[in-house]
PDB file of C-alpha atoms in Angstrom:
ATOM      1  CA  MET A 428      31.117 -27.894  18.050  1.00  0.00           C
ATOM      2  CA  LYS A 429      28.208 -29.456  16.142  1.00  0.00           C
ATOM      3  CA  MET A 430      25.711 -28.100  18.650  1.00  0.00           C
ATOM      4  CA  THR A 431      27.248 -24.628  18.390  1.00  0.00           C
ATOM      5  CA  PHE A 432      26.950 -24.697  14.594  1.00  0.00           C
ATOM      6  CA  GLN A 433      23.323 -25.865  14.787  1.00  0.00           C
ATOM      7  CA  LYS A 434      22.483 -23.076  17.218  1.00  0.00           C
ATOM      8  CA  LEU A 435      24.034 -20.538  14.860  1.00  0.00           C
ATOM      9  CA  VAL A 436      21.987 -21.869  11.934  1.00  0.00           C
ATOM     10  CA  ILE A 437      18.776 -21.801  13.970  1.00  0.00           C
ATOM     11  CA  GLY A 438      19.532 -18.318  15.279  1.00  0.00           C
ATOM     12  CA  ALA A 439      20.243 -17.011  11.794  1.00  0.00           C
ATOM     13  CA  SER A 440      17.079 -18.602  10.423  1.00  0.00           C
ATOM     14  CA  MET A 441      14.954 -17.050  13.156  1.00  0.00           C
ATOM     15  CA  ALA A 442      16.594 -13.660  12.626  1.00  0.00           C
ATOM     16  CA  ILE A 443      15.868 -13.806   8.900  1.00  0.00           C
ATOM     17  CA  GLY A 444      12.244 -14.757   9.519  1.00  0.00           C
ATOM     18  CA  VAL A 445      11.660 -12.070  12.151  1.00  0.00           C
ATOM     19  CA  SER A 446      13.485  -9.475  10.029  1.00  0.00           C
ATOM     20  CA  ALA A 447      11.296 -10.299   7.044  1.00  0.00           C
ATOM     21  CA  LEU A 448       8.175  -9.767   9.131  1.00  0.00           C
ATOM     22  CA  ALA A 449       9.496  -6.545  10.648  1.00  0.00           C
ATOM     23  CA  THR A 450      10.494  -4.981   7.343  1.00  0.00           C
ATOM     24  CA  VAL A 451       7.236  -5.578   5.452  1.00  0.00           C
ATOM     25  CA  PRO A 452       6.136  -2.012   4.580  1.00  0.00           C
ATOM     26  CA  ALA A 453       2.690  -0.628   5.383  1.00  0.00           C
ATOM     27  CA  GLN A 454       0.601  -1.370   2.313  1.00  0.00           C
ATOM     28  CA  ALA A 455      -1.510   1.287   0.624  1.00  0.00           C
ATOM     29  CA  GLY A 456      -4.879  -0.224  -0.224  1.00  0.00           C
ATOM     30  CA  THR A 457      -6.623   1.175  -3.270  1.00  0.00           C
ATOM     31  CA  LEU A 458     -10.264   1.529  -4.210  1.00  0.00           C
ATOM     32  CA  THR A 459     -11.705  -1.629  -5.778  1.00  0.00           C
ATOM     33  CA  GLY A 460     -14.987  -2.480  -7.471  1.00  0.00           C
ATOM     34  CA  ALA A 461     -15.465   1.098  -8.696  1.00  0.00           C
ATOM     35  CA  THR A 462     -18.954   1.780 -10.086  1.00  0.00           C
ATOM     36  CA  ILE A 463     -20.707   4.938 -11.269  1.00  0.00           C
ATOM     37  CA  GLY A 464     -24.175   5.877  -9.969  1.00  0.00           C
ATOM     38  CA  GLY A 465     -26.257   8.761  -8.709  1.00  0.00           C
ATOM     39  CA  THR A 466     -29.294  10.542 -10.143  1.00  0.00           C
ATOM     40  CA  ALA A 467     -27.228  11.577 -13.199  1.00  0.00           C
ATOM     41  CA  ALA A 468     -25.283   8.333 -13.577  1.00  0.00           C
ATOM     42  CA  ASN A 469     -24.306   8.919 -17.206  1.00  0.00           C
ATOM     43  CA  ASP A 470     -22.849  12.376 -16.644  1.00  0.00           C
ATOM     44  CA  TYR A 471     -19.185  11.529 -16.115  1.00  0.00           C
ATOM     45  CA  SER A 472     -15.931  11.603 -18.061  1.00  0.00           C
ATOM     46  CA  VAL A 473     -12.843   9.409 -17.835  1.00  0.00           C
ATOM     47  CA  TYR A 474      -9.369  10.743 -18.574  1.00  0.00           C
ATOM     48  CA  ASP A 475      -6.528   8.304 -19.237  1.00  0.00           C
ATOM     49  CA  VAL A 476      -2.855   9.275 -19.482  1.00  0.00           C
ATOM     50  CA  GLN A 477      -0.762   9.376 -22.643  1.00  0.00           C
ATOM     51  CA  GLY A 478       2.798  10.471 -21.979  1.00  0.00           C
ATOM     52  CA  LYS A 479       2.551  13.657 -19.889  1.00  0.00           C
ATOM     53  CA  SER A 480      -1.011  14.430 -20.947  1.00  0.00           C
ATOM     54  CA  THR A 481      -4.431  13.374 -19.785  1.00  0.00           C
ATOM     55  CA  ILE A 482      -6.711  12.410 -22.655  1.00  0.00           C
ATOM     56  CA  LEU A 483     -10.498  12.179 -22.691  1.00  0.00           C
ATOM     57  CA  LEU A 484     -11.801   8.700 -23.501  1.00  0.00           C
ATOM     58  CA  ASP A 485     -14.825   8.288 -25.731  1.00  0.00           C
ATOM     59  CA  ASP A 486     -18.150   7.046 -24.385  1.00  0.00           C
ATOM     60  CA  ALA A 487     -17.589   3.559 -25.770  1.00  0.00           C
ATOM     61  CA  SER A 488     -14.465   2.955 -23.696  1.00  0.00           C
ATOM     62  CA  LYS A 489     -14.845   5.122 -20.596  1.00  0.00           C
ATOM     63  CA  SER A 490     -16.818   2.636 -18.487  1.00  0.00           C
ATOM     64  CA  ALA A 491     -14.213  -0.107 -18.889  1.00  0.00           C
ATOM     65  CA  ASN A 492     -11.443   2.253 -17.744  1.00  0.00           C
ATOM     66  CA  VAL A 493     -12.944   3.741 -14.578  1.00  0.00           C
ATOM     67  CA  GLN A 494     -11.006   1.398 -12.293  1.00  0.00           C
ATOM     68  CA  LYS A 495      -7.769   1.647 -14.277  1.00  0.00           C
ATOM     69  CA  VAL A 496      -7.364   5.411 -14.046  1.00  0.00           C
ATOM     70  CA  LEU A 497      -7.862   5.427 -10.255  1.00  0.00           C
ATOM     71  CA  ASP A 498      -4.861   3.216  -9.451  1.00  0.00           C
ATOM     72  CA  GLY A 499      -2.254   5.994  -9.111  1.00  0.00           C
ATOM     73  CA  ASN A 500      -1.118   8.238  -6.274  1.00  0.00           C
ATOM     74  CA  ALA A 501       0.107  11.799  -5.668  1.00  0.00           C
ATOM     75  CA  ALA A 502       3.529  11.054  -7.169  1.00  0.00           C
ATOM     76  CA  ASN A 503       2.122   9.222 -10.169  1.00  0.00           C
ATOM     77  CA  PRO A 504      -1.490  10.045 -11.139  1.00  0.00           C
ATOM     78  CA  THR A 505      -2.806   7.656 -13.792  1.00  0.00           C
ATOM     79  CA  GLY A 506      -5.795   9.707 -14.964  1.00  0.00           C
ATOM     80  CA  ASN A 507      -9.066  10.730 -13.345  1.00  0.00           C
ATOM     81  CA  VAL A 508     -12.837  10.352 -13.330  1.00  0.00           C
ATOM     82  CA  GLU A 509     -14.811  13.599 -13.576  1.00  0.00           C
ATOM     83  CA  LEU A 510     -18.172  13.422 -11.828  1.00  0.00           C
ATOM     84  CA  ARG A 511     -21.073  15.501 -13.212  1.00  0.00           C
ATOM     85  CA  ALA A 512     -19.018  16.497 -16.224  1.00  0.00           C
ATOM     86  CA  SER A 513     -21.681  18.762 -17.771  1.00  0.00           C
ATOM     87  CA  SER A 514     -21.663  21.275 -14.900  1.00  0.00           C
ATOM     88  CA  GLU A 515     -20.407  24.123 -17.115  1.00  0.00           C
ATOM     89  CA  GLN A 516     -23.024  23.646 -19.827  1.00  0.00           C
ATOM     90  CA  ALA A 517     -26.222  25.647 -20.290  1.00  0.00           C
ATOM     91  CA  ASN A 518     -29.446  24.356 -18.710  1.00  0.00           C
ATOM     92  CA  PHE A 519     -27.494  22.282 -16.190  1.00  0.00           C
ATOM     93  CA  ASP A 520     -29.768  20.515 -13.675  1.00  0.00           C
ATOM     94  CA  PHE A 521     -28.127  21.379 -10.356  1.00  0.00           C
ATOM     95  CA  THR A 522     -30.456  19.094  -8.391  1.00  0.00           C
ATOM     96  CA  LYS A 523     -28.817  15.889  -9.636  1.00  0.00           C
ATOM     97  CA  ASN A 524     -25.525  14.202  -8.813  1.00  0.00           C
ATOM     98  CA  THR A 525     -23.062  11.644 -10.142  1.00  0.00           C
ATOM     99  CA  SER A 526     -21.311   9.301  -7.720  1.00  0.00           C
ATOM    100  CA  LEU A 527     -18.384   6.890  -7.614  1.00  0.00           C
ATOM    101  CA  THR A 528     -18.733   3.955  -5.212  1.00  0.00           C
ATOM    102  CA  GLY A 529     -16.280   1.217  -4.310  1.00  0.00           C
ATOM    103  CA  GLN A 530     -14.644  -0.747  -1.524  1.00  0.00           C
ATOM    104  CA  ILE A 531     -11.497   0.173   0.386  1.00  0.00           C
ATOM    105  CA  GLY A 532     -10.119  -1.760   3.348  1.00  0.00           C
ATOM    106  CA  GLY A 533     -13.297  -3.830   3.483  1.00  0.00           C
ATOM    107  CA  GLN A 534     -15.507  -0.739   3.812  1.00  0.00           C
ATOM    108  CA  SER A 535     -17.817   0.925   1.306  1.00  0.00           C
ATOM    109  CA  ILE A 536     -17.027   4.496   0.239  1.00  0.00           C
ATOM    110  CA  THR A 537     -18.987   6.850  -2.035  1.00  0.00           C
ATOM    111  CA  LEU A 538     -17.603   9.999  -3.643  1.00  0.00           C
ATOM    112  CA  SER A 539     -20.118  12.346  -5.237  1.00  0.00           C
ATOM    113  CA  SER A 540     -20.528  15.621  -7.046  1.00  0.00           C
ATOM    114  CA  LEU A 541     -22.410  18.344  -5.169  1.00  0.00           C
ATOM    115  CA  THR A 542     -25.963  19.552  -5.761  1.00  0.00           C
ATOM    116  CA  SER A 543     -27.576  22.917  -5.070  1.00  0.00           C
ATOM    117  CA  ALA A 544     -28.999  21.445  -1.855  1.00  0.00           C
ATOM    118  CA  ASP A 545     -25.472  20.599  -0.661  1.00  0.00           C
ATOM    119  CA  TRP A 546     -24.351  24.199  -1.183  1.00  0.00           C
ATOM    120  CA  PHE A 547     -27.359  26.302  -0.251  1.00  0.00           C
ATOM    121  CA  SER A 548     -29.376  24.458   2.422  1.00  0.00           C
ATOM    122  CA  THR A 549     -29.958  26.263   5.723  1.00  0.00           C
ATOM    123  CA  ALA A 550     -31.934  25.326   8.829  1.00  0.00           C
ATOM    124  CA  SER A 551     -34.879  27.326   7.502  1.00  0.00           C
ATOM    125  CA  GLY A 552     -34.685  26.201   3.869  1.00  0.00           C
ATOM    126  CA  PRO A 553     -32.533  26.881   0.798  1.00  0.00           C
ATOM    127  CA  SER A 554     -30.895  30.295   0.377  1.00  0.00           C
ATOM    128  CA  THR A 555     -28.452  31.486  -2.266  1.00  0.00           C
ATOM    129  CA  ALA A 556     -27.964  34.875  -0.547  1.00  0.00           C
ATOM    130  CA  TYR A 557     -24.626  36.175   0.644  1.00  0.00           C
ATOM    131  CA  GLY A 558     -24.345  35.768   4.417  1.00  0.00           C
ATOM    132  CA  ALA A 559     -26.672  32.777   4.668  1.00  0.00           C
ATOM    133  CA  ASN A 560     -25.667  30.088   7.132  1.00  0.00           C
ATOM    134  CA  ASN A 561     -24.790  27.377   4.631  1.00  0.00           C
ATOM    135  CA  PHE A 562     -21.862  25.574   3.081  1.00  0.00           C
ATOM    136  CA  ALA A 563     -21.727  27.953   0.084  1.00  0.00           C
ATOM    137  CA  ASN A 564     -20.897  30.934   2.294  1.00  0.00           C
ATOM    138  CA  THR A 565     -18.461  28.998   4.472  1.00  0.00           C
ATOM    139  CA  TRP A 566     -16.530  27.703   1.475  1.00  0.00           C
ATOM    140  CA  PHE A 567     -16.599  30.971  -0.501  1.00  0.00           C
ATOM    141  CA  SER A 568     -15.113  32.917   2.420  1.00  0.00           C
ATOM    142  CA  GLN A 569     -12.095  30.597   2.303  1.00  0.00           C
ATOM    143  CA  PHE A 570     -11.980  30.750  -1.499  1.00  0.00           C
ATOM    144  CA  TYR A 571     -12.008  34.584  -1.362  1.00  0.00           C
ATOM    145  CA  ASP A 572      -9.008  34.633   0.974  1.00  0.00           C
ATOM    146  CA  ALA A 573      -7.095  31.970  -0.972  1.00  0.00           C
ATOM    147  CA  ALA A 574      -7.645  33.932  -4.196  1.00  0.00           C
ATOM    148  CA  GLY A 575      -5.863  36.936  -2.679  1.00  0.00           C
ATOM    149  CA  LEU A 576      -8.924  39.203  -2.810  1.00  0.00           C
ATOM    150  CA  ALA A 577      -8.818  40.012   0.909  1.00  0.00           C
ATOM    151  CA  ALA A 578      -5.306  41.387   0.504  1.00  0.00           C
ATOM    152  CA  ASN A 579      -6.350  43.523  -2.479  1.00  0.00           C
ATOM    153  CA  GLU A 580      -9.498  45.140  -1.085  1.00  0.00           C
ATOM    154  CA  SER A 581      -8.041  48.657  -1.012  1.00  0.00           C
ATOM    155  CA  THR A 582      -7.096  48.432  -4.673  1.00  0.00           C
ATOM    156  CA  ILE A 583     -10.488  46.939  -5.533  1.00  0.00           C
ATOM    157  CA  LYS A 584     -12.251  49.901  -3.889  1.00  0.00           C
ATOM    158  CA  LEU A 585     -10.243  52.333  -5.988  1.00  0.00           C
ATOM    159  CA  ALA A 586     -10.962  50.406  -9.194  1.00  0.00           C
ATOM    160  CA  LEU A 587     -14.692  50.334  -8.445  1.00  0.00           C
ATOM    161  CA  GLY A 588     -14.799  53.964  -7.342  1.00  0.00           C
ATOM    162  CA  LEU A 589     -15.832  53.097  -3.799  1.00  0.00           C
ATOM    163  CA  PRO A 590     -14.999  55.181  -0.702  1.00  0.00           C
ATOM    164  CA  SER A 591     -12.067  53.925   1.342  1.00  0.00           C
ATOM    165  CA  ILE A 592     -14.390  53.423   4.333  1.00  0.00           C
ATOM    166  CA  THR A 593     -16.430  50.840   2.414  1.00  0.00           C
ATOM    167  CA  PRO A 594     -16.579  47.746   4.694  1.00  0.00           C
ATOM    168  CA  SER A 595     -14.910  44.522   3.676  1.00  0.00           C
ATOM    169  CA  SER A 596     -18.275  42.744   3.871  1.00  0.00           C
ATOM    170  CA  TYR A 597     -19.520  44.827   0.935  1.00  0.00           C
ATOM    171  CA  ILE A 598     -16.552  43.825  -1.260  1.00  0.00           C
ATOM    172  CA  ARG A 599     -17.020  40.198  -0.266  1.00  0.00           C
ATOM    173  CA  GLN A 600     -20.709  40.383  -1.111  1.00  0.00           C
ATOM    174  CA  GLN A 601     -19.932  41.790  -4.566  1.00  0.00           C
ATOM    175  CA  ALA A 602     -17.387  39.010  -5.144  1.00  0.00           C
ATOM    176  CA  TYR A 603     -19.876  36.372  -3.970  1.00  0.00           C
ATOM    177  CA  ASN A 604     -22.562  37.697  -6.294  1.00  0.00           C
ATOM    178  CA  ALA A 605     -20.122  37.777  -9.228  1.00  0.00           C
ATOM    179  CA  PHE A 606     -19.017  34.214  -8.508  1.00  0.00           C
ATOM    180  CA  PHE A 607     -22.619  33.068  -8.241  1.00  0.00           C
ATOM    181  CA  GLY A 608     -23.397  34.867 -11.500  1.00  0.00           C
ATOM    182  CA  ILE A 609     -20.832  32.846 -13.475  1.00  0.00           C
ATOM    183  CA  ASN A 610     -22.205  29.597 -11.982  1.00  0.00           C
ATOM    184  CA  GLY A 611     -19.081  29.312  -9.876  1.00  0.00           C
ATOM    185  CA  PHE A 612     -20.651  26.922  -7.399  1.00  0.00           C
ATOM    186  CA  GLN A 613     -21.679  24.588 -10.211  1.00  0.00           C
ATOM    187  CA  ARG A 614     -18.147  24.808 -11.630  1.00  0.00           C
ATOM    188  CA  SER A 615     -16.783  23.760  -8.237  1.00  0.00           C
ATOM    189  CA  SER A 616     -19.145  20.792  -7.911  1.00  0.00           C
ATOM    190  CA  ASP A 617     -17.683  18.391 -10.528  1.00  0.00           C
ATOM    191  CA  PRO A 618     -14.621  16.824  -8.851  1.00  0.00           C
ATOM    192  CA  ASN A 619     -12.045  14.948 -10.927  1.00  0.00           C
ATOM    193  CA  ILE A 620     -11.143  11.916  -8.786  1.00  0.00           C
ATOM    194  CA  SER A 621      -7.625  10.721  -9.590  1.00  0.00           C
ATOM    195  CA  TYR A 622      -7.060   8.147  -6.820  1.00  0.00           C
ATOM    196  CA  VAL A 623      -8.427   6.797  -3.531  1.00  0.00           C
ATOM    197  CA  ASN A 624      -5.792   5.101  -1.339  1.00  0.00           C
ATOM    198  CA  GLN A 625      -5.682   3.893   2.260  1.00  0.00           C
ATOM    199  CA  ASN A 626      -2.739   3.402   4.593  1.00  0.00           C
ATOM    200  CA  ASP A 627      -3.164  -0.071   6.066  1.00  0.00           C
ATOM    201  CA  THR A 628      -1.453   0.914   9.325  1.00  0.00           C
ATOM    202  CA  THR A 629      -3.067   4.260  10.183  1.00  0.00           C
ATOM    203  CA  GLY A 630      -6.311   3.780   8.255  1.00  0.00           C
ATOM    204  CA  ASP A 631      -5.951   7.242   6.668  1.00  0.00           C
ATOM    205  CA  ILE A 632      -7.760   7.490   3.319  1.00  0.00           C
ATOM    206  CA  LYS A 633      -6.276   9.924   0.803  1.00  0.00           C
ATOM    207  CA  ILE A 634      -8.199  11.177  -2.208  1.00  0.00           C
ATOM    208  CA  GLY A 635      -6.600  12.934  -5.150  1.00  0.00           C
ATOM    209  CA  LEU A 636      -8.503  15.713  -6.915  1.00  0.00           C
ATOM    210  CA  ALA A 637      -7.135  16.801 -10.286  1.00  0.00           C
ATOM    211  CA  GLY A 638      -7.390  20.537 -10.954  1.00  0.00           C
ATOM    212  CA  HIS A 639      -5.515  23.652 -12.081  1.00  0.00           C
ATOM    213  CA  LEU A 640      -2.115  24.398 -10.597  1.00  0.00           C
ATOM    214  CA  ASN A 641      -2.787  28.090 -11.303  1.00  0.00           C
ATOM    215  CA  LEU A 642      -6.505  28.756 -11.026  1.00  0.00           C
ATOM    216  CA  LYS A 643      -6.215  32.427 -11.987  1.00  0.00           C
ATOM    217  CA  THR A 644      -5.835  31.412 -15.636  1.00  0.00           C
ATOM    218  CA  TYR A 645      -9.279  29.815 -15.423  1.00  0.00           C
ATOM    219  CA  TYR A 646     -11.257  32.378 -13.412  1.00  0.00           C
ATOM    220  CA  ALA A 647      -9.752  35.716 -14.461  1.00  0.00           C
ATOM    221  CA  PRO A 648     -11.457  35.770 -17.895  1.00  0.00           C
ATOM    222  CA  LEU A 649     -14.806  34.855 -16.320  1.00  0.00           C
ATOM    223  CA  LEU A 650     -14.868  37.417 -13.500  1.00  0.00           C
ATOM    224  CA  GLY A 651     -14.166  40.570 -15.535  1.00  0.00           C
ATOM    225  CA  THR A 652     -12.778  43.475 -13.490  1.00  0.00           C
ATOM    226  CA  LEU A 653     -12.693  41.416 -10.308  1.00  0.00           C
ATOM    227  CA  GLY A 654     -10.608  38.791 -12.099  1.00  0.00           C
ATOM    228  CA  ASN A 655      -7.751  41.298 -12.420  1.00  0.00           C
ATOM    229  CA  PHE A 656      -7.273  41.212  -8.664  1.00  0.00           C
ATOM    230  CA  LEU A 657      -6.957  37.452  -8.285  1.00  0.00           C
ATOM    231  CA  LYS A 658      -3.590  36.319  -6.971  1.00  0.00           C
ATOM    232  CA  ASP A 659      -1.428  34.793  -9.664  1.00  0.00           C
ATOM    233  CA  GLY A 660      -0.930  31.095  -8.969  1.00  0.00           C
ATOM    234  CA  PHE A 661      -3.756  30.823  -6.452  1.00  0.00           C
ATOM    235  CA  GLN A 662      -5.038  27.320  -5.877  1.00  0.00           C
ATOM    236  CA  ALA A 663      -8.400  25.796  -5.037  1.00  0.00           C
ATOM    237  CA  SER A 664      -9.789  22.348  -5.689  1.00  0.00           C
ATOM    238  CA  GLU A 665     -13.294  21.430  -6.605  1.00  0.00           C
ATOM    239  CA  VAL A 666     -15.367  19.945  -3.781  1.00  0.00           C
ATOM    240  CA  VAL A 667     -16.124  16.255  -3.351  1.00  0.00           C
ATOM    241  CA  LYS A 668     -18.848  14.834  -1.117  1.00  0.00           C
ATOM    242  CA  VAL A 669     -17.604  11.692   0.637  1.00  0.00           C
ATOM    243  CA  THR A 670     -19.768   9.194   2.509  1.00  0.00           C
ATOM    244  CA  TYR A 671     -17.858   6.583   4.510  1.00  0.00           C
ATOM    245  CA  ASN A 672     -18.583   4.572   7.659  1.00  0.00           C
ATOM    246  CA  GLY A 673     -21.901   6.333   8.260  1.00  0.00           C
ATOM    247  CA  LYS A 674     -20.499   9.870   7.957  1.00  0.00           C
ATOM    248  CA  THR A 675     -20.626  12.432   5.130  1.00  0.00           C
ATOM    249  CA  ASP A 676     -17.981  15.132   4.577  1.00  0.00           C
ATOM    250  CA  PHE A 677     -17.390  17.892   2.023  1.00  0.00           C
ATOM    251  CA  LEU A 678     -13.680  17.771   1.185  1.00  0.00           C
ATOM    252  CA  TYR A 679     -11.590  20.394  -0.614  1.00  0.00           C
ATOM    253  CA  SER A 680      -8.144  21.970  -0.550  1.00  0.00           C
ATOM    254  CA  PHE A 681      -6.449  25.282  -1.309  1.00  0.00           C
ATOM    255  CA  SER A 682      -2.991  23.783  -1.818  1.00  0.00           C
ATOM    256  CA  ALA A 683      -1.798  21.711  -4.776  1.00  0.00           C
ATOM    257  CA  THR A 684       1.310  19.900  -5.912  1.00  0.00           C
ATOM    258  CA  ASP A 685       2.433  19.654  -9.518  1.00  0.00           C
ATOM    259  CA  SER A 686       0.835  16.521 -10.983  1.00  0.00           C
ATOM    260  CA  GLY A 687       3.321  16.321 -13.848  1.00  0.00           C
ATOM    261  CA  LEU A 688       0.371  16.219 -16.256  1.00  0.00           C
ATOM    262  CA  THR A 689      -1.725  18.623 -18.305  1.00  0.00           C
ATOM    263  CA  ASN A 690      -4.776  18.043 -20.464  1.00  0.00           C
ATOM    264  CA  SER A 691      -2.963  18.708 -23.741  1.00  0.00           C
ATOM    265  CA  LEU A 692      -4.166  15.951 -26.082  1.00  0.00           C
ATOM    266  CA  GLY A 693      -7.505  14.894 -27.501  1.00  0.00           C
ATOM    267  CA  VAL A 694     -11.006  16.339 -27.462  1.00  0.00           C
ATOM    268  CA  GLY A 695     -11.426  19.470 -25.335  1.00  0.00           C
ATOM    269  CA  ALA A 696      -7.731  19.741 -24.395  1.00  0.00           C
ATOM    270  CA  ASP A 697      -6.886  23.132 -22.874  1.00  0.00           C
ATOM    271  CA  GLY A 698      -3.242  22.664 -21.874  1.00  0.00           C
ATOM    272  CA  ALA A 699      -3.920  23.575 -18.235  1.00  0.00           C
ATOM    273  CA  SER A 700      -6.477  21.258 -16.623  1.00  0.00           C
ATOM    274  CA  HIS A 701      -5.269  18.450 -14.340  1.00  0.00           C
ATOM    275  CA  SER A 702      -1.895  20.179 -13.792  1.00  0.00           C
ATOM    276  CA  GLY A 703      -2.460  20.362 -10.031  1.00  0.00           C
ATOM    277  CA  ASN A 704      -3.004  17.510  -7.607  1.00  0.00           C
ATOM    278  CA  TYR A 705      -5.068  18.414  -4.550  1.00  0.00           C
ATOM    279  CA  GLU A 706      -4.966  15.738  -1.862  1.00  0.00           C
ATOM    280  CA  VAL A 707      -7.707  15.547   0.756  1.00  0.00           C
ATOM    281  CA  SER A 708      -8.125  12.912   3.440  1.00  0.00           C
ATOM    282  CA  ILE A 709     -10.385  11.359   6.038  1.00  0.00           C
ATOM    283  CA  LYS A 710      -9.682   9.072   8.967  1.00  0.00           C
ATOM    284  CA  GLY A 711     -10.604   5.557   7.896  1.00  0.00           C
ATOM    285  CA  VAL A 712     -11.162   2.293   9.710  1.00  0.00           C
ATOM    286  CA  VAL A 713      -7.907   0.354   9.983  1.00  0.00           C
ATOM    287  CA  PRO A 714      -8.200  -2.587   7.566  1.00  0.00           C
ATOM    288  CA  PRO A 715      -7.887  -6.203   8.797  1.00  0.00           C
ATOM    289  CA  ALA A 716      -4.283  -7.364   9.178  1.00  0.00           C
ATOM    290  CA  ALA A 717      -2.777  -8.342   5.837  1.00  0.00           C
ATOM    291  CA  VAL A 718      -1.771 -11.974   5.241  1.00  0.00           C
ATOM    292  CA  PRO A 719       2.069 -12.351   5.212  1.00  0.00           C
ATOM    293  CA  GLU A 720       3.786 -12.786   1.873  1.00  0.00           C
ATOM    294  CA  PRO A 721       4.233 -16.444   0.765  1.00  0.00           C
ATOM    295  CA  SER A 722       8.026 -16.075   0.942  1.00  0.00           C
ATOM    296  CA  ILE A 723       7.779 -15.045   4.603  1.00  0.00           C
ATOM    297  CA  ILE A 724       5.544 -18.009   5.409  1.00  0.00           C
ATOM    298  CA  LEU A 725       8.035 -20.363   3.724  1.00  0.00           C
ATOM    299  CA  GLY A 726      10.859 -18.802   5.745  1.00  0.00           C
ATOM    300  CA  LEU A 727       9.001 -19.410   8.997  1.00  0.00           C
ATOM    301  CA  LEU A 728       8.232 -22.985   7.962  1.00  0.00           C
ATOM    302  CA  GLY A 729      11.955 -23.398   7.330  1.00  0.00           C
ATOM    303  CA  VAL A 730      12.701 -22.253  10.871  1.00  0.00           C
ATOM    304  CA  ALA A 731      10.160 -24.738  12.230  1.00  0.00           C
ATOM    305  CA  GLY A 732      11.792 -27.476  10.144  1.00  0.00           C
ATOM    306  CA  VAL A 733      15.174 -26.759  11.703  1.00  0.00           C
ATOM    307  CA  PHE A 734      13.687 -27.167  15.192  1.00  0.00           C
ATOM    308  CA  VAL A 735      12.157 -30.527  14.260  1.00  0.00           C
ATOM    309  CA  THR A 736      15.457 -31.730  12.796  1.00  0.00           C
ATOM    310  CA  GLN A 737      17.319 -30.658  15.927  1.00  0.00           C
ATOM    311  CA  ARG A 738      14.953 -32.595  18.184  1.00  0.00           C
ATOM    312  CA  LYS A 739      15.327 -35.745  16.081  1.00  0.00           C
ATOM    313  CA  PHE A 740      19.143 -35.330  16.139  1.00  0.00           C
ATOM    314  CA  LYS A 741      19.119 -35.124  19.934  1.00  0.00           C
ATOM    315  CA  LYS A 742      17.060 -38.343  20.225  1.00  0.00           C
ATOM    316  CA  VAL A 743      19.455 -40.245  17.978  1.00  0.00           C
ATOM    317  CA  SER A 744      22.505 -38.963  19.856  1.00  0.00           C
ATOM    318  CA  ILE A 745      21.293 -40.195  23.279  1.00  0.00           C
TER     319      ILE A 745
END
């Protein structure tokens, strides 16, 4: 009877220990050691959260809060860091960048604003022309479709007094030129980084980009007649340049979720910015295995203690 009871205790202890190990959830590692750099290292803004609003921090306090505002996730953004914050101002130097560098899962990662070279470089040199083989044309084609302009081309032709046989490429070229004329590529080059998280099991790294949930409210006033044909509620993130594990990617999205926030308090508040959360991702290196929680280690030590006690009991009983 005593041996049966001891076996039950040992079995239960082992089950508890194994269960504890099996039910430890996959941890989401976050960016650590965040620092700002680049050729325009001072051109960034930090937005904290107050209630349901993001709020711009002053220059005296923004540096100390860079890490703090990046600790959220898609369900709970805790602010954001805007890289190359002066992109919409006159005399903007489009050759420079602002970057955010840190560590995640033991690897270095750098997130950066884009420069004119990132957008307009071709194999034969820089070109801002419509139809050039560069990132600007690749991205704008997707932006054009997401904005609903492709679906409205017939109506656009009528509004512009163009023959119905006018090719789609001509309408796209006019839209590209209009977008370029309002410095649209510059406006899309200053990403607001809200979080950088990694799944410790899959290695996937997810990056949150704060933007407008309804981008028509932003672009319609800037694009004049063409702005009337933008799809209401269309979505597009800014672009972030990510360098990780020896590879560089341009990441962006045309689908957002409601962030639960708007920029409604403080300097420059517009009541609309940061309302959308655009999540982009890259495949990351799986981090080293996490050390078990102290409580789990103690539980396993307890199981080992039971085995030792049982062996001593057997020796005494002989």
